[in-house]
Amino acid sequence: MAAHVDPLVVGRVIGDVVDMFVPTMPVSVRFGTKDLTNGCEIKPSLAAAAPMVQIAGRLGDLFTLVMTDPDAPSPSEPTMKEWLHWLVVNIPGGSDPSQGQEVVPYMAPQPPLGIHRYVLVVYQQKARVAAPAQGPGPDAAMRARFSTRAFAGRHDLGLPVAAMYFNAQREPANRRRR
């Protein structure tokens, strides 16, 4: 009988982005009509808009959602890892990120080279997080080299309660001529 291996371990999310943890909160993620499963492939064009994320939990609970790319700019040389794609704090339990405070606006996957992992991590907050008036915007220097672990440490978030990841690679350009 084969032993179960956690897909977050196989995909090196545990290790590269977060420490070992036991998921304790159901979270569903969907791009359009496609439900996300760990390690699935999503075309960047399908992920142009922020995913629908549903976080379980009680109404009084608060959550933080972080989305990063640990493979930026290329999986073989991730010199800008983690690239911050989305950061939302103070999300009420039983709701979605639109009910929280968006600190960093969603940025769609744009993998320049190779297959990139895009990681969504959910933390249960111990208290309300004081969100800055405006987080990193389109400025690459503000999104590059983000550390999910360091952010969680600064805000006393502890270990994640859930995480998921998907893979994406650059879509070929339309080569048809008219």
GROMACS .gro file of C-alpha atoms in nm:
model
  178
    1MET     CA    1   0.000   0.000   0.000
    2ALA     CA    2   0.145   0.336  -0.103
    3ALA     CA    3   0.181   0.608   0.156
    4HIS     CA    4   0.004   0.940   0.094
    5VAL     CA    5   0.244   1.218   0.003
    6ASP     CA    6   0.122   1.575   0.052
    7PRO     CA    7   0.105   1.756  -0.287
    8LEU     CA    8   0.241   2.070  -0.116
    9VAL     CA    9   0.555   1.870  -0.030
   10VAL     CA   10   0.582   1.720  -0.378
   11GLY     CA   11   0.540   2.067  -0.535
   12ARG     CA   12   0.802   2.208  -0.293
   13VAL     CA   13   0.556   2.468  -0.161
   14ILE     CA   14   0.640   2.339   0.184
   15GLY     CA   15   1.004   2.428   0.207
   16ASP     CA   16   1.022   2.700  -0.059
   17VAL     CA   17   0.731   2.917   0.065
   18VAL     CA   18   0.600   2.790   0.399
   19ASP     CA   19   0.710   2.555   0.675
   20MET     CA   20   0.542   2.218   0.733
   21PHE     CA   21   0.186   2.265   0.862
   22VAL     CA   22  -0.137   2.072   0.894
   23PRO     CA   23  -0.425   2.225   0.695
   24THR     CA   24  -0.716   2.301   0.929
   25MET     CA   25  -0.945   2.523   0.721
   26PRO     CA   26  -1.132   2.435   0.400
   27VAL     CA   27  -1.063   2.681   0.119
   28SER     CA   28  -1.192   2.662  -0.237
   29VAL     CA   29  -1.031   2.847  -0.527
   30ARG     CA   30  -1.180   2.881  -0.875
   31PHE     CA   31  -1.074   3.056  -1.194
   32GLY     CA   32  -1.391   3.096  -1.399
   33THR     CA   33  -1.546   2.748  -1.404
   34LYS     CA   34  -1.222   2.564  -1.320
   35ASP     CA   35  -1.180   2.452  -0.960
   36LEU     CA   36  -0.821   2.465  -0.843
   37THR     CA   37  -0.648   2.149  -0.725
   38ASN     CA   38  -0.289   2.136  -0.609
   39GLY     CA   39  -0.049   2.116  -0.902
   40CYS     CA   40  -0.308   2.168  -1.175
   41GLU     CA   41  -0.216   2.375  -1.479
   42ILE     CA   42  -0.396   2.705  -1.538
   43LYS     CA   43  -0.349   2.908  -1.855
   44PRO     CA   44  -0.248   3.266  -1.770
   45SER     CA   45  -0.535   3.394  -1.987
   46LEU     CA   46  -0.780   3.207  -1.761
   47ALA     CA   47  -0.620   3.372  -1.456
   48ALA     CA   48  -0.639   3.728  -1.590
   49ALA     CA   49  -0.890   3.819  -1.319
   50ALA     CA   50  -0.852   3.733  -0.951
   51PRO     CA   51  -0.978   3.387  -0.858
   52MET     CA   52  -1.293   3.331  -0.658
   53VAL     CA   53  -1.170   3.222  -0.316
   54GLN     CA   54  -1.406   3.097  -0.047
   55ILE     CA   55  -1.262   3.070   0.304
   56ALA     CA   56  -1.452   2.868   0.564
   57GLY     CA   57  -1.453   2.972   0.929
   58ARG     CA   58  -1.676   3.150   1.173
   59LEU     CA   59  -1.796   3.505   1.116
   60GLY     CA   60  -1.577   3.645   1.397
   61ASP     CA   61  -1.259   3.486   1.254
   62LEU     CA   62  -1.023   3.692   1.037
   63PHE     CA   63  -0.793   3.560   0.767
   64THR     CA   64  -0.503   3.674   0.549
   65LEU     CA   65  -0.455   3.557   0.189
   66VAL     CA   66  -0.113   3.574   0.023
   67MET     CA   67  -0.044   3.477  -0.341
   68THR     CA   68   0.316   3.454  -0.459
   69ASP     CA   69   0.530   3.310  -0.738
   70PRO     CA   70   0.838   3.142  -0.588
   71ASP     CA   71   0.981   3.079  -0.937
   72ALA     CA   72   1.027   3.439  -1.060
   73PRO     CA   73   1.169   3.518  -1.306
   74SER     CA   74   1.255   3.157  -1.400
   75PRO     CA   75   1.234   2.828  -1.210
   76SER     CA   76   1.604   2.758  -1.272
   77GLU     CA   77   1.709   3.103  -1.145
   78PRO     CA   78   1.440   3.241  -0.910
   79THR     CA   79   1.633   3.559  -0.827
   80MET     CA   80   1.312   3.754  -0.751
   81LYS     CA   81   1.135   3.488  -0.548
   82GLU     CA   82   0.882   3.528  -0.405
   83TRP     CA   83   0.704   3.763  -0.646
   84LEU     CA   84   0.398   3.901  -0.466
   85HIS     CA   85   0.080   3.869  -0.675
   86TRP     CA   86  -0.191   3.942  -0.418
   87LEU     CA   87  -0.227   4.027  -0.050
   88VAL     CA   88  -0.557   4.064   0.136
   89VAL     CA   89  -0.595   4.093   0.515
   90ASN     CA   90  -0.886   4.098   0.760
   91ILE     CA   91  -1.105   3.862   0.553
   92PRO     CA   92  -1.405   3.755   0.764
   93GLY     CA   93  -1.453   3.380   0.806
   94GLY     CA   94  -1.712   3.226   0.576
   95SER     CA   95  -1.652   3.489   0.307
   96ASP     CA   96  -1.414   3.582   0.027
   97PRO     CA   97  -1.127   3.830  -0.023
   98SER     CA   98  -1.361   4.103  -0.150
   99GLN     CA   99  -1.482   4.134   0.212
  100GLY     CA  100  -1.128   4.197   0.343
  101GLN     CA  101  -0.876   4.478   0.293
  102GLU     CA  102  -0.672   4.444  -0.026
  103VAL     CA  103  -0.319   4.556   0.057
  104VAL     CA  104  -0.166   4.455  -0.278
  105PRO     CA  105  -0.396   4.437  -0.582
  106TYR     CA  106  -0.419   4.112  -0.776
  107MET     CA  107  -0.162   4.072  -1.052
  108ALA     CA  108  -0.230   3.795  -1.305
  109PRO     CA  109   0.035   3.529  -1.371
  110GLN     CA  110   0.280   3.631  -1.643
  111PRO     CA  111   0.545   3.358  -1.644
  112PRO     CA  112   0.824   3.472  -1.879
  113LEU     CA  113   1.009   3.140  -1.891
  114GLY     CA  114   0.940   2.785  -1.778
  115ILE     CA  115   0.662   2.646  -1.561
  116HIS     CA  116   0.591   2.862  -1.255
  117ARG     CA  117   0.415   2.769  -0.932
  118TYR     CA  118   0.160   3.019  -0.804
  119VAL     CA  119   0.095   2.967  -0.435
  120LEU     CA  120  -0.207   3.085  -0.235
  121VAL     CA  121  -0.158   3.070   0.142
  122VAL     CA  122  -0.428   3.140   0.402
  123TYR     CA  123  -0.351   3.235   0.763
  124GLN     CA  124  -0.596   3.273   1.048
  125GLN     CA  125  -0.525   3.603   1.220
  126LYS     CA  126  -0.503   3.631   1.599
  127ALA     CA  127  -0.608   3.995   1.578
  128ARG     CA  128  -0.698   4.255   1.318
  129VAL     CA  129  -0.400   4.339   1.093
  130ALA     CA  130  -0.332   4.711   1.052
  131ALA     CA  131  -0.318   4.734   0.674
  132PRO     CA  132  -0.116   5.017   0.524
  133ALA     CA  133  -0.319   5.271   0.328
  134GLN     CA  134  -0.155   5.149   0.008
  135GLY     CA  135   0.069   4.851  -0.043
  136PRO     CA  136   0.302   4.775  -0.329
  137GLY     CA  137   0.153   4.879  -0.658
  138PRO     CA  138   0.277   4.809  -1.007
  139ASP     CA  139   0.635   4.887  -0.906
  140ALA     CA  140   0.833   4.565  -0.955
  141ALA     CA  141   1.077   4.651  -0.676
  142MET     CA  142   0.788   4.648  -0.429
  143ARG     CA  143   0.664   4.301  -0.536
  144ALA     CA  144   0.997   4.125  -0.588
  145ARG     CA  145   1.159   3.922  -0.311
  146PHE     CA  146   0.852   3.917  -0.086
  147SER     CA  147   0.875   3.658   0.190
  148THR     CA  148   0.553   3.489   0.298
  149ARG     CA  149   0.730   3.354   0.608
  150ALA     CA  150   0.866   3.696   0.708
  151PHE     CA  151   0.526   3.862   0.654
  152ALA     CA  152   0.359   3.597   0.872
  153GLY     CA  153   0.625   3.649   1.139
  154ARG     CA  154   0.589   4.030   1.138
  155HIS     CA  155   0.213   4.001   1.187
  156ASP     CA  156   0.217   3.709   1.434
  157LEU     CA  157   0.014   3.488   1.200
  158GLY     CA  158   0.173   3.157   1.297
  159LEU     CA  159   0.150   2.867   1.053
  160PRO     CA  160  -0.092   2.865   0.759
  161VAL     CA  161  -0.434   2.704   0.794
  162ALA     CA  162  -0.453   2.626   0.420
  163ALA     CA  163  -0.247   2.650   0.103
  164MET     CA  164  -0.296   2.561  -0.262
  165TYR     CA  165  -0.085   2.602  -0.571
  166PHE     CA  166  -0.121   2.582  -0.945
  167ASN     CA  167   0.123   2.580  -1.232
  168ALA     CA  168   0.127   2.813  -1.531
  169GLN     CA  169   0.353   2.872  -1.826
  170ARG     CA  170   0.366   3.129  -2.101
  171GLU     CA  171   0.101   3.075  -2.364
  172PRO     CA  172   0.226   3.065  -2.725
  173ALA     CA  173   0.147   3.375  -2.927
  174ASN     CA  174  -0.109   3.340  -3.201
  175ARG     CA  175   0.101   3.284  -3.510
  176ARG     CA  176  -0.177   3.294  -3.769
  177ARG     CA  177  -0.149   3.563  -4.035
  178ARG     CA  178  -0.444   3.717  -4.211
   0.00000   0.00000   0.00000
